[in-house]
mmCIF file of C-alpha atoms in Angstrom:
data_model
loop_
_atom_site.group_PDB
_atom_site.id
_atom_site.type_symbol
_atom_site.label_atom_id
_atom_site.label_comp_id
_atom_site.label_asym_id
_atom_site.label_seq_id
_atom_site.Cartn_x
_atom_site.Cartn_y
_atom_site.Cartn_z
ATOM 1 C CA MET I 1 -36.168 -2.807 1.711
ATOM 2 C CA SER I 2 -33.034 -4.873 2.582
ATOM 3 C CA ASP I 3 -30.119 -3.748 4.559
ATOM 4 C CA PRO I 4 -27.082 -2.703 2.601
ATOM 5 C CA VAL I 5 -24.371 -5.306 2.389
ATOM 6 C CA PRO I 6 -21.540 -4.452 4.825
ATOM 7 C CA PRO I 7 -17.966 -4.038 3.338
ATOM 8 C CA PHE I 8 -15.768 -7.062 3.445
ATOM 9 C CA VAL I 9 -13.452 -6.793 6.437
ATOM 10 C CA PRO I 10 -10.494 -9.167 6.051
ATOM 11 C CA GLU I 11 -9.253 -11.021 9.076
ATOM 12 C CA TYR I 12 -5.931 -9.623 10.274
ATOM 13 C CA ALA I 13 -3.018 -12.014 9.875
ATOM 14 C CA ARG I 14 0.396 -10.758 9.348
ATOM 15 C CA PRO I 15 2.016 -12.568 6.342
ATOM 16 C CA ASP I 16 4.893 -14.962 7.116
ATOM 17 C CA ALA I 17 6.917 -13.914 4.056
ATOM 18 C CA PRO I 18 7.038 -11.113 1.467
ATOM 19 C CA GLY I 19 5.160 -11.628 -1.796
ATOM 20 C CA VAL I 20 1.489 -12.478 -2.833
ATOM 21 C CA HIS I 21 -0.307 -15.151 -0.846
ATOM 22 C CA LEU I 22 -3.843 -16.446 -0.689
ATOM 23 C CA ARG I 23 -5.285 -16.052 2.890
ATOM 24 C CA PRO I 24 -7.672 -18.373 4.694
ATOM 25 C CA ASP I 25 -10.393 -15.728 4.530
ATOM 26 C CA ASN I 26 -10.329 -15.720 0.705
ATOM 27 C CA SER I 27 -8.463 -12.511 0.481
ATOM 28 C CA VAL I 28 -4.913 -11.993 -0.906
ATOM 29 C CA SER I 29 -1.973 -10.800 1.143
ATOM 30 C CA VAL I 30 0.351 -8.486 -0.570
ATOM 31 C CA TYR I 31 3.494 -8.089 1.727
ATOM 32 C CA HIS I 32 6.634 -6.179 1.032
ATOM 33 C CA ILE I 33 9.597 -5.095 3.115
ATOM 34 C CA ILE I 34 11.202 -1.823 2.042
ATOM 35 C CA GLY I 35 14.868 -2.138 2.684
ATOM 36 C CA ALA I 36 17.331 0.430 3.954
ATOM 37 C CA GLU I 37 18.931 0.580 0.490
ATOM 38 C CA ASP I 38 15.674 1.016 -1.347
ATOM 39 C CA THR I 39 14.858 4.403 -2.885
ATOM 40 C CA PHE I 40 11.389 5.753 -2.908
ATOM 41 C CA GLU I 41 10.922 4.879 -6.656
ATOM 42 C CA GLN I 42 12.273 1.321 -6.075
ATOM 43 C CA ALA I 43 9.906 0.756 -3.186
ATOM 44 C CA ALA I 44 6.878 2.247 -5.173
ATOM 45 C CA GLN I 45 7.562 0.059 -8.252
ATOM 46 C CA ALA I 46 8.170 -3.100 -6.073
ATOM 47 C CA VAL I 47 4.767 -2.579 -4.249
ATOM 48 C CA PHE I 48 2.997 -1.736 -7.508
ATOM 49 C CA SER I 49 4.410 -4.904 -9.136
ATOM 50 C CA LEU I 50 3.012 -6.940 -6.288
ATOM 51 C CA LEU I 51 -0.396 -5.417 -6.590
ATOM 52 C CA ALA I 52 -0.375 -6.044 -10.302
ATOM 53 C CA GLU I 53 0.689 -9.653 -9.683
ATOM 54 C CA ALA I 54 -2.067 -10.110 -7.139
ATOM 55 C CA GLN I 55 -4.676 -8.843 -9.653
ATOM 56 C CA ARG I 56 -3.349 -11.214 -12.338
ATOM 57 C CA ARG I 57 -3.175 -14.189 -10.125
ATOM 58 C CA PHE I 58 -6.429 -13.576 -8.216
ATOM 59 C CA PRO I 59 -8.601 -11.290 -10.269
ATOM 60 C CA ASP I 60 -10.776 -8.906 -8.220
ATOM 61 C CA TRP I 61 -10.298 -10.687 -4.988
ATOM 62 C CA PRO I 62 -9.928 -8.463 -1.830
ATOM 63 C CA ARG I 63 -6.346 -7.461 -1.372
ATOM 64 C CA VAL I 64 -4.586 -6.595 1.963
ATOM 65 C CA LEU I 65 -1.372 -4.679 1.577
ATOM 66 C CA THR I 66 1.258 -4.943 4.460
ATOM 67 C CA LEU I 67 4.485 -2.939 4.413
ATOM 68 C CA ASP I 68 7.476 -3.004 6.702
ATOM 69 C CA VAL I 69 10.144 -0.311 6.423
ATOM 70 C CA VAL I 70 13.683 -1.180 7.445
ATOM 71 C CA GLY I 71 15.984 1.681 7.962
ATOM 72 C CA HIS I 72 15.042 5.105 6.694
ATOM 73 C CA ALA I 73 14.894 6.523 10.178
ATOM 74 C CA GLY I 74 14.446 10.226 10.566
ATOM 75 C CA GLU I 75 12.594 12.944 12.409
ATOM 76 C CA ALA I 76 9.262 12.652 10.563
ATOM 77 C CA ALA I 77 7.328 10.397 12.876
ATOM 78 C CA GLY I 78 10.439 8.148 12.971
ATOM 79 C CA PHE I 79 11.104 8.200 9.143
ATOM 80 C CA ASP I 80 13.233 10.098 6.737
ATOM 81 C CA PRO I 81 11.223 12.470 4.524
ATOM 82 C CA ASP I 82 10.954 10.183 1.625
ATOM 83 C CA PHE I 83 9.472 7.281 3.499
ATOM 84 C CA TYR I 84 7.247 9.497 5.603
ATOM 85 C CA GLU I 85 5.877 10.757 2.346
ATOM 86 C CA PHE I 86 5.728 7.238 0.913
ATOM 87 C CA GLN I 87 3.515 6.015 3.705
ATOM 88 C CA GLN I 88 1.459 9.190 4.368
ATOM 89 C CA ASP I 89 0.810 10.546 0.822
ATOM 90 C CA PHE I 90 1.900 8.251 -1.914
ATOM 91 C CA LEU I 91 0.170 5.175 -0.694
ATOM 92 C CA PHE I 92 -3.081 6.914 0.012
ATOM 93 C CA SER I 93 -3.214 8.755 -3.298
ATOM 94 C CA THR I 94 -1.861 6.109 -5.590
ATOM 95 C CA LEU I 95 -2.036 2.563 -4.281
ATOM 96 C CA ALA I 96 -4.577 2.369 -1.565
ATOM 97 C CA PRO I 97 -7.552 2.536 -3.917
ATOM 98 C CA PHE I 98 -6.545 -0.895 -5.206
ATOM 99 C CA VAL I 99 -6.619 -2.652 -1.814
ATOM 100 C CA THR I 100 -9.379 -3.363 0.649
ATOM 101 C CA ALA I 101 -7.083 -2.808 3.625
ATOM 102 C CA LEU I 102 -3.455 -1.801 4.352
ATOM 103 C CA GLU I 103 -0.981 -1.655 7.135
ATOM 104 C CA THR I 104 2.216 0.434 7.419
ATOM 105 C CA PRO I 105 4.501 1.137 10.393
ATOM 106 C CA LEU I 106 3.287 4.833 10.266
ATOM 107 C CA THR I 107 -0.445 4.281 10.033
ATOM 108 C CA GLY I 108 -1.004 0.863 11.485
ATOM 109 C CA PRO I 109 -3.928 -1.203 9.935
ATOM 110 C CA LEU I 110 -6.537 0.732 7.964
ATOM 111 C CA LEU I 111 -9.667 -0.343 6.055
ATOM 112 C CA ASN I 112 -10.324 1.288 2.740
ATOM 113 C CA PRO I 113 -13.704 3.142 3.195
ATOM 114 C CA GLU I 114 -14.320 2.787 -0.609
ATOM 115 C CA PRO I 115 -14.705 -0.391 -2.566
ATOM 116 C CA GLN I 116 -11.363 -1.779 -3.832
ATOM 117 C CA ARG I 117 -10.655 -0.867 -7.439
ATOM 118 C CA ASN I 118 -9.595 -3.664 -9.649
ATOM 119 C CA ASP I 119 -8.578 -1.736 -12.724
ATOM 120 C CA VAL I 120 -4.862 -1.893 -11.760
ATOM 121 C CA PRO I 121 -2.827 0.012 -14.376
ATOM 122 C CA ASP I 122 -0.296 -1.751 -16.579
ATOM 123 C CA ARG I 123 2.562 0.372 -15.186
ATOM 124 C CA LEU I 124 3.419 2.960 -12.521
ATOM 125 C CA LYS I 125 5.143 6.110 -13.787
ATOM 126 C CA ILE I 126 6.574 8.439 -11.124
ATOM 127 C CA GLY I 127 7.499 11.981 -12.085
ATOM 128 C CA GLY I 128 9.608 14.476 -10.184
ATOM 129 C CA ASP I 129 7.828 16.333 -7.448
ATOM 130 C CA THR I 130 7.842 20.060 -8.411
ATOM 131 C CA ARG I 131 5.984 21.314 -5.340
ATOM 132 C CA PRO I 132 7.888 24.036 -3.395
ATOM 133 C CA HIS I 133 8.011 21.913 -0.324
ATOM 134 C CA ALA I 134 9.157 18.659 -2.119
ATOM 135 C CA GLY I 135 11.521 16.646 0.158
ATOM 136 C CA GLN I 136 10.531 18.579 3.289
ATOM 137 C CA VAL I 137 8.355 17.523 6.194
ATOM 138 C CA ILE I 138 5.754 20.202 6.801
ATOM 139 C CA GLY I 139 4.521 20.413 10.428
ATOM 140 C CA ASP I 140 0.890 20.699 11.393
ATOM 141 C CA HIS I 141 -0.191 24.305 11.831
#
């Protein structure tokens, strides 16, 4: 019986510029800077567009998503509620399955424990959040 193949772990190298770039370890860097003027939806669409571009240009190659957040300061671990939720919930539930690794100011670098999905949808649709606590930061109990 052979040993299982370990997951690909990309070398860490912060990208020099935003966009989609081929990395020396044969992975693809997807880097976006969320600006102070960006809304949650604008940031989500921009990051999704970069992921879709990475899949088109480099089909099924391991992707590493790096985000920086400028502005959006607040009391939720240093971020306003929207960009705390963006990094804590939205990325993990929506975009993280389509990358091998990611790094955000809130989480630091993380490796996806599951194989990267390559069936990136054609578009991202964001609906209004109807949960009772939408827009609020809920503390740990």
